[in-house]
Each structure stands twice: as structure tokens, then as C-alpha cells.
Amino acid sequence: MELAELHALNADLHCHSTVSDGWLEPADVVRRAKANGVELLALTDHDELGGLAVAAATASELGLRFIPGVEVSVSFADETIHIVGLGIDPQNSGIVAGLRQIRSGRDARAVRIGEALAAAGIGGALEGARRFARNPALVSRAHFARHLVASGVMPDVRTVFDHYLVRGKPGFVEHEWASLEDAVGWIVGAGGIAVVAHPARYRLSNADMGRLLDRFVAAGGEAIEVVSGAHSEDEMRRFATVARQRGLLASRASDFHGEKESPVDVGRCNPLPPDLTPVWSRFI
Ligand code: AMP
Ligand code: MN
Ligand code: MN
Ligand code: MN
């Protein structure tokens, strides 16, 4: 396929289902993507591959091209970084074991978040978060936030994060996720392409961002989300420049979680700058 044709394709390579912290079942995410005109979709639940089989089957019924994906939680320079894996083999034992280990740490973290909120005067938050988590193995801060909104503590999810769930706030607990090298290694080992997710969302100095990308590339990472539902236009331009300077493949990603919580619907992202090489050139 020619570069212009690749750019014309409606690709959305990052979104979530109820298998992590999305609101829609995997099959419904795929149906919504199809209805929104998506032509190439990756489902990328946090630290979980459990939705991929159903999503792939639904996509096949609908005649929608599908890429199995995942969004892996990583610790780097005191910050949590997300690395998306695209085109991974969901049966690969290395990534399956690595993600299982992340989920067990995530579970222990959820208990500590519940304790931290209780110490701040909000009891029952773990039980509340678990009611919002359709997958008991995957309790996210988003589930805590939804519970705090439902119980009237805060008006919306964003406000819960600002007041309770980010570093320095009472419900935040430190946590060690996977290393960058492990995450990229699992993805590449499972036949996938590693992508730095929503790079503008990390509180990193320019020097630390440089070190992140150096280590990412050294570990075998190849792509970066330039267009993201979590990026402003200025942030998009900043990371388009990064992609050019480092020769990285560029991804386009709504990071859709649900109608009420996501600024950009699945398949409704801006186009990539036309000179960049889309990461989906590797799948078409
Ligand atoms: P966790 O992986 O459990 O730390 O949760 C991270 C998830 O929480 C992200 O993937 C988003 O879905 C959500 N999230 C993080 N920060 C915010 C925020 N400021 N506002 C709304 N949702 C957020
Ligand atoms: Mn999420
Ligand atoms: Mn993310
Ligand atoms: Mn995401």
C-alpha cells in the first residue's frame, strides 16, 4: 500500500474494554469501532489479553481488520509509563507470564489504595472499586474513581483523580510496575511492535524523555503515539517532531474508554501528519 493510502485508512490502535477499565464489552467496542468507520482496530487493555479472542472473532464477523494489542504498565524515573504492544501473539508464554505478574502486583496495590482512602476518611472504597471492575484481576484507579463519583464524594472522574488518586494526594500509593526493558522485551518476544503510549501525559523533564526514548529504542521499541485522544494539537506536533528526529513509526490512537470519560471516540482521532510512517504499515 502506498503511503497516502495508508494515511487514508481509519486506523485506531489503542482502546479499552471491560477486560480492563473500559465501559464496553470487547465485542461492543469492536461494533462501535465499525459503526464509527474504523478500518483497522487494536484493542489494548491494560495488562490483560483476555478480551482479544472475542474482539478478533467479532471483528472477523464484521469484516473489520483487527490487531491484537495490550497496554503494559511500566515504572520509569518515578513515573508510570504505558507501552502499547501491537500484533502480539496472545498465546506467547513470555508475555502471558509477564502480564500475570503485573496483575498480581496491581491487585496488591488496589488493597493499599483502599487502605489509603480509608485513612483519609473514605471507607469501603476497595469493595466499591471491585463492583465497577468487571474483571476481578484488573482493578484500576479508574474503578476507584467511578466508585467515588457514584457514592457522591466527587462530581466526576477527573476531579477524583485530581483530589485523591495522583501523587501527593491521599489515595495515591507508590507502586513498582514492570521495567521498560521487560515490557518491550515481552512485546517483541511475542512478535509485536512496542509503542510509547500518549507520550505527552508523562511528567518527565526533556532529559528524562530523551533517556526514556533511548532505552525504549535500545530495548527494541519502534513506535510512538503521535496522535492520541490524550494529546492536544501542540502536543501532537511536539511528538511528530520526535518521531521524525528519531525515525520512529507513528501511531494514531483514541485511547477510548467510554462515551462519558473519553474526549475522543473510537475512530475519531485526527489524521497523522502525512510525512510520518504509520505504524500500521507493518500490519497491512
Ligand atoms: P491505573 O493503571 O490503575 O493506575 O489507572 C490508570 C487509568 O486511570 C488510566 O488508564 C485512565 O483510564 C485513568 N486515568 C488516569 N489519570 C486520569 C485522569 N487524570 N482523569 C481521568 N482518568 C484518568
Ligand atoms: Mn485506562
Ligand atoms: Mn495509558
Ligand atoms: Mn489506554
PDB file of C-alpha atoms in Angstrom, residues 6-222:
ATOM      1  CA  LEU A   6      -2.028   4.089   4.454  1.00  0.00           C
ATOM      2  CA  HIS A   7      -2.753   7.555   5.827  1.00  0.00           C
ATOM      3  CA  ALA A   8      -6.279   7.479   4.390  1.00  0.00           C
ATOM      4  CA  LEU A   9      -7.085   4.312   6.343  1.00  0.00           C
ATOM      5  CA  ASN A  10      -9.084   4.896   9.517  1.00  0.00           C
ATOM      6  CA  ALA A  11      -6.791   3.120  11.978  1.00  0.00           C
ATOM      7  CA  ASP A  12      -7.345   3.304  15.733  1.00  0.00           C
ATOM      8  CA  LEU A  13      -4.665   1.362  17.575  1.00  0.00           C
ATOM      9  CA  HIS A  14      -5.439   1.903  21.265  1.00  0.00           C
ATOM     10  CA  CYS A  15      -8.708   1.440  23.148  1.00  0.00           C
ATOM     11  CA  HIS A  16     -10.145  -0.348  26.181  1.00  0.00           C
ATOM     12  CA  SER A  17     -12.908  -2.779  27.103  1.00  0.00           C
ATOM     13  CA  THR A  18     -14.403  -4.113  30.352  1.00  0.00           C
ATOM     14  CA  VAL A  19     -11.470  -6.538  30.446  1.00  0.00           C
ATOM     15  CA  SER A  20      -9.590  -3.540  31.891  1.00  0.00           C
ATOM     16  CA  ASP A  21     -11.093  -0.121  32.599  1.00  0.00           C
ATOM     17  CA  GLY A  22     -13.254   0.477  29.533  1.00  0.00           C
ATOM     18  CA  TRP A  23     -17.041   0.678  29.828  1.00  0.00           C
ATOM     19  CA  LEU A  24     -17.935  -1.556  26.842  1.00  0.00           C
ATOM     20  CA  GLU A  25     -17.587  -5.324  26.479  1.00  0.00           C
ATOM     21  CA  PRO A  26     -14.875  -6.293  23.933  1.00  0.00           C
ATOM     22  CA  ALA A  27     -17.456  -7.207  21.262  1.00  0.00           C
ATOM     23  CA  ASP A  28     -19.239  -3.875  21.785  1.00  0.00           C
ATOM     24  CA  VAL A  29     -16.006  -1.890  21.424  1.00  0.00           C
ATOM     25  CA  VAL A  30     -15.471  -3.605  18.072  1.00  0.00           C
ATOM     26  CA  ARG A  31     -19.081  -2.927  16.995  1.00  0.00           C
ATOM     27  CA  ARG A  32     -18.759   0.718  17.953  1.00  0.00           C
ATOM     28  CA  ALA A  33     -15.472   0.995  16.043  1.00  0.00           C
ATOM     29  CA  LYS A  34     -17.093  -0.489  12.943  1.00  0.00           C
ATOM     30  CA  ALA A  35     -20.075   1.867  13.254  1.00  0.00           C
ATOM     31  CA  ASN A  36     -17.666   4.813  13.557  1.00  0.00           C
ATOM     32  CA  GLY A  37     -15.902   3.870  10.324  1.00  0.00           C
ATOM     33  CA  VAL A  38     -12.764   2.265  11.754  1.00  0.00           C
ATOM     34  CA  GLU A  39     -10.969   0.075   9.183  1.00  0.00           C
ATOM     35  CA  LEU A  40      -8.121  -1.224  11.357  1.00  0.00           C
ATOM     36  CA  LEU A  41      -8.566  -1.647  15.114  1.00  0.00           C
ATOM     37  CA  ALA A  42      -6.356  -2.721  18.002  1.00  0.00           C
ATOM     38  CA  LEU A  43      -7.866  -3.497  21.411  1.00  0.00           C
ATOM     39  CA  THR A  44      -5.224  -2.671  24.033  1.00  0.00           C
ATOM     40  CA  ASP A  45      -6.499  -3.413  27.524  1.00  0.00           C
ATOM     41  CA  HIS A  46      -4.231  -2.630  30.473  1.00  0.00           C
ATOM     42  CA  ASP A  47      -2.029  -5.608  31.405  1.00  0.00           C
ATOM     43  CA  GLU A  48      -4.605  -8.109  30.056  1.00  0.00           C
ATOM     44  CA  LEU A  49      -5.140 -10.186  26.920  1.00  0.00           C
ATOM     45  CA  GLY A  50      -8.499 -11.650  27.974  1.00  0.00           C
ATOM     46  CA  GLY A  51     -10.638  -9.637  25.522  1.00  0.00           C
ATOM     47  CA  LEU A  52      -8.660 -10.364  22.378  1.00  0.00           C
ATOM     48  CA  ALA A  53     -10.285 -13.631  21.280  1.00  0.00           C
ATOM     49  CA  VAL A  54     -13.837 -12.275  21.400  1.00  0.00           C
ATOM     50  CA  ALA A  55     -12.770  -8.967  19.848  1.00  0.00           C
ATOM     51  CA  ALA A  56     -10.983 -10.742  16.995  1.00  0.00           C
ATOM     52  CA  ALA A  57     -13.985 -13.009  16.345  1.00  0.00           C
ATOM     53  CA  THR A  58     -16.370 -10.048  16.329  1.00  0.00           C
ATOM     54  CA  ALA A  59     -14.089  -8.066  14.030  1.00  0.00           C
ATOM     55  CA  SER A  60     -13.901 -11.008  11.656  1.00  0.00           C
ATOM     56  CA  GLU A  61     -17.733 -11.290  11.559  1.00  0.00           C
ATOM     57  CA  LEU A  62     -17.947  -7.572  10.771  1.00  0.00           C
ATOM     58  CA  GLY A  63     -15.163  -7.611   8.175  1.00  0.00           C
ATOM     59  CA  LEU A  64     -13.039  -5.242  10.257  1.00  0.00           C
ATOM     60  CA  ARG A  65      -9.267  -5.703  10.271  1.00  0.00           C
ATOM     61  CA  PHE A  66      -8.082  -6.395  13.821  1.00  0.00           C
ATOM     62  CA  ILE A  67      -4.691  -6.276  15.565  1.00  0.00           C
ATOM     63  CA  PRO A  68      -4.313  -7.976  18.967  1.00  0.00           C
ATOM     64  CA  GLY A  69      -2.858  -5.487  21.428  1.00  0.00           C
ATOM     65  CA  VAL A  70      -2.114  -4.675  25.048  1.00  0.00           C
ATOM     66  CA  GLU A  71      -1.110  -1.619  27.129  1.00  0.00           C
ATOM     67  CA  VAL A  72       1.619  -2.555  29.591  1.00  0.00           C
ATOM     68  CA  SER A  73       2.223  -0.596  32.826  1.00  0.00           C
ATOM     69  CA  VAL A  74       5.891   0.323  33.361  1.00  0.00           C
ATOM     70  CA  SER A  75       7.827   2.240  36.016  1.00  0.00           C
ATOM     71  CA  PHE A  76      10.467   4.665  34.793  1.00  0.00           C
ATOM     72  CA  ALA A  77      12.096   7.612  36.605  1.00  0.00           C
ATOM     73  CA  ASP A  78       9.427   7.710  39.355  1.00  0.00           C
ATOM     74  CA  GLU A  79       6.687   7.922  36.748  1.00  0.00           C
ATOM     75  CA  THR A  80       4.268   5.335  35.341  1.00  0.00           C
ATOM     76  CA  ILE A  81       4.740   4.889  31.599  1.00  0.00           C
ATOM     77  CA  HIS A  82       2.425   2.947  29.299  1.00  0.00           C
ATOM     78  CA  ILE A  83       3.837   0.856  26.487  1.00  0.00           C
ATOM     79  CA  VAL A  84       1.368  -0.427  23.917  1.00  0.00           C
ATOM     80  CA  GLY A  85       2.135  -3.724  22.196  1.00  0.00           C
ATOM     81  CA  LEU A  86       0.604  -4.245  18.742  1.00  0.00           C
ATOM     82  CA  GLY A  87       0.383  -7.504  16.824  1.00  0.00           C
ATOM     83  CA  ILE A  88       1.378  -9.690  19.750  1.00  0.00           C
ATOM     84  CA  ASP A  89       0.642 -13.407  19.866  1.00  0.00           C
ATOM     85  CA  PRO A  90      -1.806 -13.713  22.806  1.00  0.00           C
ATOM     86  CA  GLN A  91      -0.611 -17.286  23.407  1.00  0.00           C
ATOM     87  CA  ASN A  92       3.047 -16.324  23.820  1.00  0.00           C
ATOM     88  CA  SER A  93       4.174 -17.688  27.193  1.00  0.00           C
ATOM     89  CA  GLY A  94       6.600 -14.852  27.972  1.00  0.00           C
ATOM     90  CA  ILE A  95       4.065 -12.039  27.694  1.00  0.00           C
ATOM     91  CA  VAL A  96       1.330 -14.132  29.337  1.00  0.00           C
ATOM     92  CA  ALA A  97       3.566 -14.733  32.371  1.00  0.00           C
ATOM     93  CA  GLY A  98       4.798 -11.136  32.497  1.00  0.00           C
ATOM     94  CA  LEU A  99       1.282  -9.717  32.452  1.00  0.00           C
ATOM     95  CA  ARG A 100       0.118 -12.197  35.079  1.00  0.00           C
ATOM     96  CA  GLN A 101       2.881 -10.901  37.337  1.00  0.00           C
ATOM     97  CA  ILE A 102       1.841  -7.273  36.732  1.00  0.00           C
ATOM     98  CA  ARG A 103      -1.778  -8.132  37.570  1.00  0.00           C
ATOM     99  CA  SER A 104      -0.814  -9.725  40.854  1.00  0.00           C
ATOM    100  CA  GLY A 105       1.058  -6.537  41.823  1.00  0.00           C
ATOM    101  CA  ARG A 106      -1.936  -4.477  40.678  1.00  0.00           C
ATOM    102  CA  ASP A 107      -4.198  -6.468  42.989  1.00  0.00           C
ATOM    103  CA  ALA A 108      -1.960  -5.816  45.981  1.00  0.00           C
ATOM    104  CA  ARG A 109      -1.848  -2.133  45.013  1.00  0.00           C
ATOM    105  CA  ALA A 110      -5.669  -1.968  44.973  1.00  0.00           C
ATOM    106  CA  VAL A 111      -5.724  -3.177  48.587  1.00  0.00           C
ATOM    107  CA  ARG A 112      -3.239  -0.432  49.524  1.00  0.00           C
ATOM    108  CA  ILE A 113      -5.279   2.212  47.684  1.00  0.00           C
ATOM    109  CA  GLY A 114      -8.335   1.084  49.652  1.00  0.00           C
ATOM    110  CA  GLU A 115      -6.367   1.424  52.910  1.00  0.00           C
ATOM    111  CA  ALA A 116      -5.027   4.847  51.948  1.00  0.00           C
ATOM    112  CA  LEU A 117      -8.531   6.122  51.139  1.00  0.00           C
ATOM    113  CA  ALA A 118      -9.850   4.661  54.408  1.00  0.00           C
ATOM    114  CA  ALA A 119      -7.134   6.574  56.278  1.00  0.00           C
ATOM    115  CA  ALA A 120      -8.393   9.710  54.502  1.00  0.00           C
ATOM    116  CA  GLY A 121     -11.902   9.022  55.775  1.00  0.00           C
ATOM    117  CA  ILE A 122     -13.354   7.189  52.778  1.00  0.00           C
ATOM    118  CA  GLY A 123     -14.284   3.663  53.835  1.00  0.00           C
ATOM    119  CA  GLY A 124     -15.305   0.755  51.610  1.00  0.00           C
ATOM    120  CA  ALA A 125     -13.526   2.060  48.514  1.00  0.00           C
ATOM    121  CA  LEU A 126     -11.898  -1.270  47.571  1.00  0.00           C
ATOM    122  CA  GLU A 127     -15.251  -3.060  47.659  1.00  0.00           C
ATOM    123  CA  GLY A 128     -16.757  -0.177  45.692  1.00  0.00           C
ATOM    124  CA  ALA A 129     -13.995  -0.264  43.070  1.00  0.00           C
ATOM    125  CA  ARG A 130     -14.386  -4.035  42.754  1.00  0.00           C
ATOM    126  CA  ARG A 131     -18.082  -3.587  41.936  1.00  0.00           C
ATOM    127  CA  PHE A 132     -17.062  -1.416  38.956  1.00  0.00           C
ATOM    128  CA  ALA A 133     -14.338  -3.824  37.814  1.00  0.00           C
ATOM    129  CA  ARG A 134     -15.874  -6.427  35.536  1.00  0.00           C
ATOM    130  CA  ASN A 135     -12.582  -8.321  35.555  1.00  0.00           C
ATOM    131  CA  PRO A 136     -11.658  -9.110  39.193  1.00  0.00           C
ATOM    132  CA  ALA A 137      -7.994  -9.440  38.183  1.00  0.00           C
ATOM    133  CA  LEU A 138      -7.881  -5.894  36.866  1.00  0.00           C
ATOM    134  CA  VAL A 139      -8.796  -3.173  39.348  1.00  0.00           C
ATOM    135  CA  SER A 140      -7.679   0.206  38.036  1.00  0.00           C
ATOM    136  CA  ARG A 141      -7.653   3.639  39.600  1.00  0.00           C
ATOM    137  CA  ALA A 142     -10.453   4.385  37.121  1.00  0.00           C
ATOM    138  CA  HIS A 143     -12.660   1.905  39.024  1.00  0.00           C
ATOM    139  CA  PHE A 144     -11.911   3.671  42.322  1.00  0.00           C
ATOM    140  CA  ALA A 145     -12.715   6.983  40.652  1.00  0.00           C
ATOM    141  CA  ARG A 146     -16.053   5.693  39.324  1.00  0.00           C
ATOM    142  CA  HIS A 147     -16.999   4.406  42.762  1.00  0.00           C
ATOM    143  CA  LEU A 148     -16.171   7.762  44.377  1.00  0.00           C
ATOM    144  CA  VAL A 149     -18.322   9.536  41.788  1.00  0.00           C
ATOM    145  CA  ALA A 150     -21.204   7.064  42.226  1.00  0.00           C
ATOM    146  CA  SER A 151     -21.083   7.468  46.007  1.00  0.00           C
ATOM    147  CA  GLY A 152     -21.230  11.258  45.701  1.00  0.00           C
ATOM    148  CA  VAL A 153     -17.742  12.043  47.050  1.00  0.00           C
ATOM    149  CA  MET A 154     -16.733  13.931  43.885  1.00  0.00           C
ATOM    150  CA  PRO A 155     -18.655  15.155  40.803  1.00  0.00           C
ATOM    151  CA  ASP A 156     -16.644  13.409  38.081  1.00  0.00           C
ATOM    152  CA  VAL A 157     -13.755  11.042  37.459  1.00  0.00           C
ATOM    153  CA  ARG A 158     -11.259  13.752  36.528  1.00  0.00           C
ATOM    154  CA  THR A 159     -11.910  15.585  39.812  1.00  0.00           C
ATOM    155  CA  VAL A 160     -11.421  12.353  41.780  1.00  0.00           C
ATOM    156  CA  PHE A 161      -8.024  11.895  40.140  1.00  0.00           C
ATOM    157  CA  ASP A 162      -7.015  15.492  40.873  1.00  0.00           C
ATOM    158  CA  HIS A 163      -8.061  15.311  44.536  1.00  0.00           C
ATOM    159  CA  TYR A 164      -7.354  11.706  45.508  1.00  0.00           C
ATOM    160  CA  LEU A 165      -5.556   9.471  43.031  1.00  0.00           C
ATOM    161  CA  VAL A 166      -2.444  11.257  41.761  1.00  0.00           C
ATOM    162  CA  ARG A 167       0.918  11.506  43.527  1.00  0.00           C
ATOM    163  CA  GLY A 168       0.750  13.719  46.604  1.00  0.00           C
ATOM    164  CA  LYS A 169      -2.975  13.063  47.105  1.00  0.00           C
ATOM    165  CA  PRO A 170      -4.405  10.862  49.894  1.00  0.00           C
ATOM    166  CA  GLY A 171      -5.412   7.840  47.791  1.00  0.00           C
ATOM    167  CA  PHE A 172      -2.160   7.595  45.832  1.00  0.00           C
ATOM    168  CA  VAL A 173       0.217   4.755  46.662  1.00  0.00           C
ATOM    169  CA  GLU A 174       3.646   4.202  45.172  1.00  0.00           C
ATOM    170  CA  HIS A 175       3.860   1.086  43.041  1.00  0.00           C
ATOM    171  CA  GLU A 176       6.556  -0.693  41.064  1.00  0.00           C
ATOM    172  CA  TRP A 177       5.267  -1.867  37.671  1.00  0.00           C
ATOM    173  CA  ALA A 178       7.317  -3.730  35.051  1.00  0.00           C
ATOM    174  CA  SER A 179      10.679  -2.409  33.857  1.00  0.00           C
ATOM    175  CA  LEU A 180      10.762  -0.744  30.441  1.00  0.00           C
ATOM    176  CA  GLU A 181      13.128  -3.430  29.129  1.00  0.00           C
ATOM    177  CA  ASP A 182      10.903  -6.272  30.351  1.00  0.00           C
ATOM    178  CA  ALA A 183       7.768  -4.740  28.812  1.00  0.00           C
ATOM    179  CA  VAL A 184       9.372  -4.079  25.422  1.00  0.00           C
ATOM    180  CA  GLY A 185      11.045  -7.492  25.568  1.00  0.00           C
ATOM    181  CA  TRP A 186       7.738  -9.309  26.188  1.00  0.00           C
ATOM    182  CA  ILE A 187       6.071  -7.448  23.315  1.00  0.00           C
ATOM    183  CA  VAL A 188       8.889  -8.043  20.834  1.00  0.00           C
ATOM    184  CA  GLY A 189       9.253 -11.639  22.043  1.00  0.00           C
ATOM    185  CA  ALA A 190       5.544 -12.159  21.308  1.00  0.00           C
ATOM    186  CA  GLY A 191       6.086 -10.949  17.723  1.00  0.00           C
ATOM    187  CA  GLY A 192       4.686  -7.465  18.364  1.00  0.00           C
ATOM    188  CA  ILE A 193       5.704  -3.849  17.898  1.00  0.00           C
ATOM    189  CA  ALA A 194       6.204  -1.715  21.011  1.00  0.00           C
ATOM    190  CA  VAL A 195       4.715   1.790  21.013  1.00  0.00           C
ATOM    191  CA  VAL A 196       5.151   4.573  23.593  1.00  0.00           C
ATOM    192  CA  ALA A 197       1.564   5.453  24.546  1.00  0.00           C
ATOM    193  CA  HIS A 198       0.402   9.097  24.961  1.00  0.00           C
ATOM    194  CA  PRO A 199       3.953  10.468  25.485  1.00  0.00           C
ATOM    195  CA  ALA A 200       2.724  13.966  26.389  1.00  0.00           C
ATOM    196  CA  ARG A 201       1.000  12.666  29.517  1.00  0.00           C
ATOM    197  CA  TYR A 202       4.171  11.877  31.473  1.00  0.00           C
ATOM    198  CA  ARG A 203       5.669  14.311  33.911  1.00  0.00           C
ATOM    199  CA  LEU A 204       9.212  13.897  32.641  1.00  0.00           C
ATOM    200  CA  SER A 205      11.896  16.500  32.028  1.00  0.00           C
ATOM    201  CA  ASN A 206      13.153  16.747  28.435  1.00  0.00           C
ATOM    202  CA  ALA A 207      16.279  14.917  29.566  1.00  0.00           C
ATOM    203  CA  ASP A 208      14.259  12.067  31.100  1.00  0.00           C
ATOM    204  CA  MET A 209      12.039  11.867  27.990  1.00  0.00           C
ATOM    205  CA  GLY A 210      15.258  11.549  25.957  1.00  0.00           C
ATOM    206  CA  ARG A 211      16.504   8.776  28.246  1.00  0.00           C
ATOM    207  CA  LEU A 212      13.130   7.010  28.046  1.00  0.00           C
ATOM    208  CA  LEU A 213      13.256   7.005  24.248  1.00  0.00           C
ATOM    209  CA  ASP A 214      16.934   5.966  24.196  1.00  0.00           C
ATOM    210  CA  ARG A 215      16.206   2.964  26.406  1.00  0.00           C
ATOM    211  CA  PHE A 216      12.957   2.188  24.556  1.00  0.00           C
ATOM    212  CA  VAL A 217      14.756   2.022  21.206  1.00  0.00           C
ATOM    213  CA  ALA A 218      17.712   0.110  22.665  1.00  0.00           C
ATOM    214  CA  ALA A 219      15.242  -2.476  24.002  1.00  0.00           C
ATOM    215  CA  GLY A 220      13.691  -2.909  20.540  1.00  0.00           C
ATOM    216  CA  GLY A 221      10.831  -0.359  20.650  1.00  0.00           C
ATOM    217  CA  GLU A 222       9.918   1.143  17.288  1.00  0.00           C
TER     218      GLU A 222
END
